Short mmCIF file of C-alpha atoms and ligand atoms in Angstrom, two decimals:
data_model
loop_
_atom_site.label_atom_id
_atom_site.label_comp_id
_atom_site.label_asym_id
_atom_site.label_seq_id
_atom_site.Cartn_x
_atom_site.Cartn_y
_atom_site.Cartn_z
CA MET A 14 99.76 20.51 -120.73
CA SER A 15 102.03 22.58 -122.84
CA HIS A 16 102.58 26.34 -122.46
CA ILE A 17 102.18 27.98 -125.89
CA VAL A 18 102.79 31.65 -126.82
CA VAL A 19 100.93 32.98 -129.93
CA THR A 20 102.21 36.34 -131.12
CA GLY A 21 99.46 38.17 -133.02
CA GLY A 22 96.96 35.90 -131.17
CA TYR A 23 94.34 38.45 -131.22
CA GLY A 24 94.44 38.70 -135.03
CA PHE A 25 92.26 36.94 -137.51
CA VAL A 26 94.09 33.58 -137.89
CA GLY A 27 95.58 33.91 -134.37
CA SER A 28 92.21 34.01 -132.65
CA HIS A 29 91.04 30.89 -134.34
CA LEU A 30 94.27 29.12 -133.49
CA VAL A 31 94.16 30.27 -129.85
CA THR A 32 90.54 29.00 -129.62
CA GLU A 33 91.81 25.49 -130.81
CA LEU A 34 94.68 25.42 -128.41
CA LEU A 35 92.61 26.49 -125.38
CA GLU A 36 89.83 24.09 -126.31
CA ARG A 37 92.36 21.07 -126.50
CA GLY A 38 93.60 22.15 -122.93
CA ASP A 39 96.84 23.99 -123.55
CA ARG A 40 98.11 26.87 -121.46
CA VAL A 41 98.20 29.79 -123.85
CA THR A 42 99.78 33.26 -123.71
CA ILE A 43 98.87 35.79 -126.43
CA PHE A 44 101.51 38.44 -127.11
CA ASP A 45 99.93 41.24 -129.13
CA PHE A 46 99.59 44.99 -129.49
CA ALA A 47 96.09 45.07 -128.42
CA LYS A 48 93.36 43.04 -126.89
CA ASN A 49 90.50 42.57 -129.39
CA THR A 50 87.32 43.24 -127.33
CA ARG A 51 84.78 43.68 -130.12
CA ASP A 52 83.99 39.97 -130.54
CA THR A 53 82.56 38.52 -127.40
CA SER A 54 82.94 34.98 -128.77
CA ILE A 55 86.71 35.32 -128.27
CA ASP A 56 86.65 36.07 -124.58
CA PHE A 57 89.78 34.02 -123.85
CA ASP A 58 89.91 35.41 -120.26
CA ARG A 59 87.38 32.83 -119.24
CA TYR A 60 89.84 30.13 -119.65
CA PRO A 61 91.97 29.75 -116.47
CA ASN A 62 95.04 28.80 -118.50
CA PHE A 63 94.99 31.90 -120.58
CA ARG A 64 97.22 34.99 -120.26
CA PHE A 65 97.68 38.08 -122.29
CA VAL A 66 100.85 40.11 -122.60
CA GLN A 67 100.55 43.28 -124.38
CA GLY A 68 103.47 44.57 -126.44
CA ASP A 69 105.24 44.91 -129.71
CA VAL A 70 107.43 42.14 -131.17
CA THR A 71 110.06 44.75 -131.99
CA ASP A 72 110.51 45.33 -128.19
CA VAL A 73 112.52 42.40 -126.81
CA THR A 74 111.98 43.41 -123.29
CA ALA A 75 108.17 43.23 -123.65
CA LEU A 76 108.55 39.92 -125.37
CA GLU A 77 110.55 38.48 -122.55
CA ALA A 78 107.44 38.75 -120.27
CA ALA A 79 105.53 36.45 -122.70
CA ILE A 80 108.30 33.95 -123.81
CA THR A 81 109.25 32.88 -120.28
CA PRO A 82 111.45 29.88 -119.43
CA ASP A 83 108.52 27.51 -119.19
CA VAL A 84 107.29 28.04 -122.67
CA ASP A 85 107.35 24.88 -124.89
CA MET A 86 106.23 26.44 -128.31
CA VAL A 87 105.84 29.69 -129.96
CA PHE A 88 103.45 30.36 -132.88
CA HIS A 89 104.79 33.64 -134.37
CA LEU A 90 102.00 35.23 -136.32
CA ALA A 91 102.40 38.97 -135.46
CA SER A 92 102.84 40.82 -138.67
CA VAL A 93 101.65 43.89 -140.59
CA VAL A 94 99.10 42.43 -143.01
CA GLY A 95 97.14 44.05 -145.76
CA VAL A 96 98.18 45.24 -149.15
CA ASN A 97 97.19 48.83 -148.36
CA LYS A 98 99.59 48.69 -145.39
CA TYR A 99 102.47 47.40 -147.64
CA VAL A 100 101.98 50.27 -149.89
CA GLU A 101 101.40 53.04 -147.27
CA ASP A 102 103.86 51.98 -144.60
CA PRO A 103 106.61 49.70 -145.85
CA LEU A 104 108.94 50.71 -143.24
CA ARG A 105 106.83 49.34 -140.40
CA VAL A 106 106.13 46.18 -142.45
CA VAL A 107 109.84 45.48 -142.72
CA ASP A 108 110.56 46.40 -139.02
CA VAL A 109 107.96 44.15 -137.59
CA SER A 110 108.87 41.26 -139.89
CA VAL A 111 112.59 41.40 -139.63
CA THR A 112 113.27 42.81 -136.20
CA GLY A 113 110.23 41.10 -134.64
CA THR A 114 111.03 37.74 -135.96
CA ARG A 115 114.68 37.96 -135.01
CA ASN A 116 113.59 38.75 -131.37
CA VAL A 117 111.15 35.87 -131.35
CA LEU A 118 113.71 33.34 -132.72
CA GLU A 119 116.58 34.50 -130.41
CA LEU A 120 114.32 34.44 -127.28
CA SER A 121 112.71 31.11 -128.25
CA HIS A 122 116.27 29.69 -128.63
CA ARG A 123 117.30 31.03 -125.19
CA ARG A 124 114.13 29.46 -123.64
CA GLY A 125 114.44 26.13 -125.33
CA ALA A 126 111.03 26.63 -127.10
CA ARG A 127 110.07 25.26 -130.53
CA VAL A 128 108.83 27.86 -133.10
CA VAL A 129 106.30 27.75 -135.91
CA PHE A 130 106.49 30.77 -138.18
CA THR A 131 103.51 31.84 -140.36
CA SER A 132 104.80 33.02 -143.80
CA THR A 133 102.94 33.69 -146.88
CA SER A 134 102.34 32.90 -150.54
CA GLU A 135 103.62 36.39 -151.21
CA VAL A 136 107.25 35.13 -150.91
CA TYR A 137 106.81 33.54 -154.40
CA GLY A 138 106.03 36.94 -155.72
CA LYS A 139 104.81 36.87 -159.33
CA ASN A 140 106.61 33.69 -160.42
CA PRO A 141 104.65 32.83 -163.58
CA ASP A 142 105.18 29.04 -163.27
CA THR A 143 102.41 27.85 -161.08
CA PRO A 144 101.68 25.83 -159.07
CA TRP A 145 104.41 26.80 -156.68
CA ALA A 146 106.35 24.06 -154.72
CA GLU A 147 108.10 25.10 -151.45
CA ASP A 148 111.61 25.34 -153.02
CA ASP A 149 110.42 27.20 -156.18
CA ASP A 150 111.94 30.54 -157.22
CA ARG A 151 110.91 33.89 -155.84
CA VAL A 152 110.12 36.40 -158.67
CA LEU A 153 109.78 39.95 -157.47
CA GLY A 154 109.51 43.40 -158.87
CA SER A 155 111.44 46.54 -158.17
CA THR A 156 112.18 47.68 -154.55
CA ARG A 157 110.64 50.97 -155.74
CA THR A 158 107.35 49.20 -155.71
CA ALA A 159 106.33 49.25 -151.97
CA ARG A 160 104.04 46.18 -152.21
CA TRP A 161 107.05 43.87 -152.41
CA SER A 162 108.21 45.07 -148.90
CA TYR A 163 105.95 42.41 -147.36
CA SER A 164 107.13 39.52 -149.61
CA THR A 165 110.82 40.59 -149.15
CA SER A 166 110.58 41.00 -145.35
CA LYS A 167 108.72 37.62 -144.88
CA ALA A 168 111.49 36.03 -147.02
CA MET A 169 114.06 37.74 -144.74
CA ALA A 170 112.34 36.26 -141.82
CA GLU A 171 112.33 32.90 -143.41
CA HIS A 172 116.10 33.25 -143.99
CA MET A 173 116.61 33.88 -140.26
CA VAL A 174 114.46 30.93 -139.45
CA PHE A 175 116.46 28.58 -141.41
CA ALA A 176 119.78 30.11 -140.23
CA MET A 177 118.75 29.69 -136.64
CA HIS A 178 117.87 26.11 -137.32
CA ASP A 179 121.05 25.28 -139.21
CA THR A 180 123.37 27.18 -137.02
CA TYR A 181 121.92 26.78 -133.51
CA GLY A 182 119.55 23.69 -133.98
CA LEU A 183 116.45 25.82 -133.15
CA PRO A 184 113.46 23.49 -133.83
CA VAL A 185 111.39 25.71 -136.19
CA THR A 186 108.86 25.12 -138.94
CA VAL A 187 107.48 27.55 -141.67
CA VAL A 188 103.97 27.37 -142.93
CA ARG A 189 103.10 29.59 -145.99
CA PHE A 190 99.40 30.41 -146.05
CA PHE A 191 97.46 31.15 -149.33
CA ASN A 192 94.59 33.76 -149.13
CA VAL A 193 93.06 32.69 -145.80
CA TYR A 194 89.53 33.88 -145.22
CA GLY A 195 86.70 33.27 -142.76
CA PRO A 196 84.90 34.84 -139.68
CA ARG A 197 86.42 37.81 -138.02
CA GLN A 198 88.83 38.70 -140.97
CA ASN A 199 89.57 42.48 -141.21
CA PRO A 200 87.27 43.54 -144.08
CA ILE A 201 90.10 44.77 -146.30
CA PHE A 202 90.75 41.59 -148.26
CA VAL A 203 88.94 40.31 -151.28
CA ILE A 204 86.53 37.98 -149.53
CA SER A 205 86.04 39.76 -146.23
CA LYS A 206 85.69 43.15 -147.97
CA SER A 207 83.24 41.73 -150.56
CA ILE A 208 81.11 40.13 -147.82
CA HIS A 209 81.17 43.22 -145.70
CA ARG A 210 80.06 45.41 -148.51
CA ILE A 211 77.30 42.97 -149.86
CA LEU A 212 75.83 42.58 -146.44
CA ASN A 213 75.73 46.38 -146.10
CA GLY A 214 73.96 46.65 -149.38
CA ARG A 215 76.83 47.92 -151.38
CA GLU A 216 78.32 46.32 -154.62
CA PRO A 217 81.62 44.59 -153.93
CA LEU A 218 84.65 45.94 -155.63
CA LEU A 219 86.25 44.22 -158.64
CA TYR A 220 89.96 44.96 -158.79
CA ASP A 221 91.07 45.84 -162.34
CA THR A 222 90.02 43.08 -164.93
CA GLY A 223 88.99 40.58 -162.08
CA ASP A 224 90.85 37.77 -163.99
CA GLN A 225 93.58 37.53 -161.30
CA THR A 226 93.44 34.08 -159.70
CA ARG A 227 93.77 33.11 -156.00
CA CYS A 228 93.36 29.87 -154.11
CA PHE A 229 91.17 30.72 -151.18
CA THR A 230 91.76 28.80 -147.99
CA TYR A 231 89.19 28.62 -145.10
CA VAL A 232 90.62 29.64 -141.76
CA ASP A 233 89.89 26.30 -140.09
CA ASP A 234 92.01 24.58 -142.72
CA ALA A 235 94.83 26.95 -142.20
CA VAL A 236 94.78 26.38 -138.58
CA ALA A 237 94.62 22.62 -138.86
CA GLY A 238 97.78 22.71 -141.25
CA THR A 239 99.50 24.91 -138.69
CA LEU A 240 98.69 22.47 -135.80
CA LEU A 241 99.83 19.45 -137.86
CA ALA A 242 103.14 21.10 -138.68
CA ALA A 243 103.62 21.96 -135.00
CA GLY A 244 102.88 18.44 -133.93
CA SER A 245 105.28 16.68 -136.33
CA ASP A 246 108.91 16.07 -135.46
CA ALA A 247 109.64 15.51 -139.07
CA ALA A 248 108.51 19.02 -139.86
CA VAL A 249 111.39 20.61 -137.91
CA GLY A 250 113.60 22.59 -140.29
CA GLU A 251 110.86 22.29 -143.06
CA VAL A 252 108.63 24.65 -144.98
CA PHE A 253 104.99 23.80 -146.08
CA ASN A 254 102.50 25.44 -148.36
CA ILE A 255 99.10 25.47 -146.65
CA GLY A 256 96.65 26.41 -149.28
CA SER A 257 93.74 25.21 -151.45
CA MET A 258 94.90 23.99 -154.79
CA THR A 259 91.58 25.20 -156.54
CA GLU A 260 92.31 28.26 -158.61
CA THR A 261 89.48 30.84 -158.70
CA THR A 262 89.40 34.22 -160.54
CA MET A 263 88.58 37.22 -158.32
CA ARG A 264 85.58 37.75 -160.46
CA ASP A 265 84.18 34.35 -159.83
CA ALA A 266 84.87 34.47 -155.98
CA VAL A 267 83.13 37.83 -155.72
CA ASP A 268 80.22 36.62 -157.95
CA MET A 269 79.88 33.53 -155.76
CA ALA A 270 79.72 35.77 -152.63
CA ILE A 271 76.98 37.84 -154.24
CA LYS A 272 74.97 34.74 -155.07
CA ILE A 273 75.31 33.05 -151.62
CA ALA A 274 74.62 36.25 -149.73
CA ASN A 275 71.43 36.90 -151.82
CA VAL A 276 70.92 40.51 -150.90
CA ASP A 277 68.21 42.07 -153.04
CA SER A 278 69.96 45.38 -153.74
CA VAL A 279 73.34 43.76 -154.75
CA SER A 280 73.76 42.00 -158.09
CA SER A 281 76.89 43.33 -159.68
CA THR A 282 80.33 44.83 -158.82
CA THR A 283 81.87 48.24 -158.86
CA ALA A 284 85.19 48.64 -160.77
CA PHE A 285 88.36 49.44 -158.84
CA ASP A 286 91.26 50.72 -160.67
CA THR A 287 94.55 49.85 -158.78
CA ALA A 288 96.67 51.92 -160.92
CA GLU A 289 94.58 55.02 -160.37
CA ARG A 290 94.35 54.36 -156.60
CA TYR A 291 97.92 53.18 -155.70
CA GLY A 292 100.04 54.30 -158.73
CA ALA A 293 103.52 52.71 -159.16
CA ARG A 294 103.56 51.63 -155.52
CA TYR A 295 101.41 48.75 -156.34
CA GLU A 296 101.66 45.81 -158.73
CA ASP A 297 99.24 42.89 -158.71
CA ILE A 298 99.99 39.19 -158.97
CA PRO A 299 98.08 37.55 -161.90
CA ARG A 300 98.02 34.03 -160.61
CA ARG A 301 98.70 32.54 -157.19
CA VAL A 302 98.58 28.77 -156.92
CA PRO A 303 100.22 26.54 -154.38
CA ASP A 304 101.48 22.85 -154.78
CA SER A 305 100.32 21.71 -151.29
CA THR A 306 101.18 18.09 -151.97
CA LYS A 307 104.02 18.26 -149.47
CA ALA A 308 101.66 19.12 -146.57
CA GLN A 309 99.31 16.41 -147.69
CA ARG A 310 102.00 13.81 -147.95
CA GLU A 311 104.17 14.66 -144.86
CA LEU A 312 101.62 16.18 -142.47
CA GLY A 313 98.49 14.37 -143.60
CA TRP A 314 96.87 17.75 -144.25
CA ARG A 315 93.69 17.98 -146.32
CA LEU A 316 91.50 20.90 -147.40
CA ASN A 317 88.09 20.28 -145.80
CA VAL A 318 86.12 23.44 -146.68
CA ASP A 319 85.81 24.45 -150.34
CA LEU A 320 85.16 28.08 -151.26
CA GLU A 321 81.41 27.77 -151.57
CA GLU A 322 81.01 26.21 -148.12
CA GLY A 323 83.59 28.64 -146.58
CA LEU A 324 81.70 31.61 -148.14
CA ARG A 325 78.39 30.31 -146.67
CA ARG A 326 79.92 29.87 -143.17
CA THR A 327 81.67 33.36 -143.30
CA ILE A 328 78.42 35.09 -144.54
CA ASP A 329 76.32 33.22 -141.86
CA TRP A 330 78.80 34.36 -139.23
CA ALA A 331 78.83 38.04 -140.47
CA ARG A 332 75.02 38.13 -140.44
CA ALA A 333 75.00 36.87 -136.83
CA ASN A 334 77.63 39.50 -135.86
CA PRO A 335 76.21 42.99 -136.51
CA TRP A 336 79.28 44.69 -134.72
CA TYR A 337 81.29 43.33 -137.56
CA LEU A 338 79.15 44.71 -140.26
CA LYS A 339 79.27 48.19 -138.65
CA SER A 340 83.02 48.03 -138.26
N1 NAD B 20 95.31 36.03 -143.75
C1 NAD B 20 95.93 35.57 -144.76
O1 NAD B 20 95.40 35.39 -145.85
C2 NAD B 20 97.39 35.41 -144.59
C3 NAD B 20 98.09 34.92 -145.75
C4 NAD B 20 99.38 34.63 -145.66
C5 NAD B 20 100.08 34.81 -144.55
N2 NAD B 20 99.44 35.14 -143.30
C6 NAD B 20 100.21 35.31 -142.13
O2 NAD B 20 99.41 34.83 -141.06
C7 NAD B 20 99.74 35.63 -139.89
C8 NAD B 20 98.38 36.05 -139.32
O3 NAD B 20 97.75 36.91 -140.25
P1 NAD B 20 96.26 37.48 -140.00
O4 NAD B 20 95.52 37.45 -141.28
O5 NAD B 20 95.74 36.82 -138.84
O6 NAD B 20 96.62 39.06 -139.68
P2 NAD B 20 95.90 40.05 -138.62
O7 NAD B 20 96.30 41.46 -139.05
O8 NAD B 20 94.52 39.75 -138.49
O9 NAD B 20 96.62 39.64 -137.26
C9 NAD B 20 98.01 40.10 -137.01
C10 NAD B 20 98.01 40.32 -135.54
O10 NAD B 20 99.35 40.67 -135.19
C11 NAD B 20 99.32 41.76 -134.24
N3 NAD B 20 100.57 42.59 -134.56
C12 NAD B 20 100.96 43.22 -135.68
N4 NAD B 20 102.01 43.87 -135.40
C13 NAD B 20 102.48 43.54 -134.23
C14 NAD B 20 103.62 43.87 -133.45
N5 NAD B 20 104.56 44.67 -133.91
N6 NAD B 20 103.72 43.42 -132.19
C15 NAD B 20 102.73 42.58 -131.68
N7 NAD B 20 101.64 42.26 -132.31
C16 NAD B 20 101.43 42.71 -133.59
C17 NAD B 20 98.08 42.53 -134.64
O11 NAD B 20 97.70 43.36 -133.55
C18 NAD B 20 97.08 41.45 -135.02
O12 NAD B 20 96.34 40.98 -133.82
C19 NAD B 20 100.64 36.71 -140.34
O13 NAD B 20 101.94 36.44 -140.06
C20 NAD B 20 100.48 36.79 -141.84
O14 NAD B 20 101.58 37.30 -142.47
C21 NAD B 20 98.08 35.46 -143.45
#
């Protein structure tokens, strides 16, 4: 049995990852700000091999209580997530990503633990040449545009990851997720927010033209890719895109959610003007498409759940969880 630490383990992706780890019999410690008690299906305390350590990844002393000498592997997910947060509190975004990741990497090195770091498609910025392979360029806007704080801070964290690997031999792997969605996601992202609004009888928002594209990845597929990366010796020192390669416009995704949810009072969308709401602090990414063939080839990763099926599962879950719809 391995002892595994998951930072941000009570978050959206983290809670699905922790479920998988506990179910396969690992000993798991979550390190997070807060214990998510709203969803009774994630009552991890019923597992004898589960432990929760509360704290902030920017606080190395708190982290030391979680990443103890017997830890074999650390999945580092803790991060400030959500475009509204990148725009409203970029200082915190940068602190958690840069200071937090440095703490996790140094402590893991001291403890002899392997690390998997969850990064993001945002690191590629607005590079117009899609699909993006792992070593493609990063194309970003001005530092006066706060939304790039997340991309830049995650890229800084990746630089630290590779430097720790190259300089100290830390066994570490980066996975870059592309628009992950599914049950329990905070309803502030295009899929989760649309489902939340539709099931509450409100029209989903359509951001600007709705022609922006994303490659939506169901959470189980993201978790599977993360576990495959963690289990592969050849993945040490490597980075993998983990994302669907099917490009969908925001308009089509939202329309699909309306159709699948099939709520009588909701048949169209409400326009949302990002320039009016966020001003110059925001800039959208017109197309976001991964080349995920490296993960397919080297990890054996496959996308199992397409958008239609993933929407259906997420909508079914939301309907069965009234607490979520009230949140
Ligand atoms: N969901 C996506 O579409 C997506 C896409 C790309 C990358 N990612 C990455 O995947 C990871 C998980 O994302 P998520 O969607 O589950 O986000 P989330 O916001 O649901 O979860 C993040 C968790 O980290 C915790 N956390 C935040 N700051 C912390 C701190 N300073 N100290 C301790 N805990 C802290 C939060 O309490 C939360 O439980 C993140 O690293 C994110 O950057 C997610």
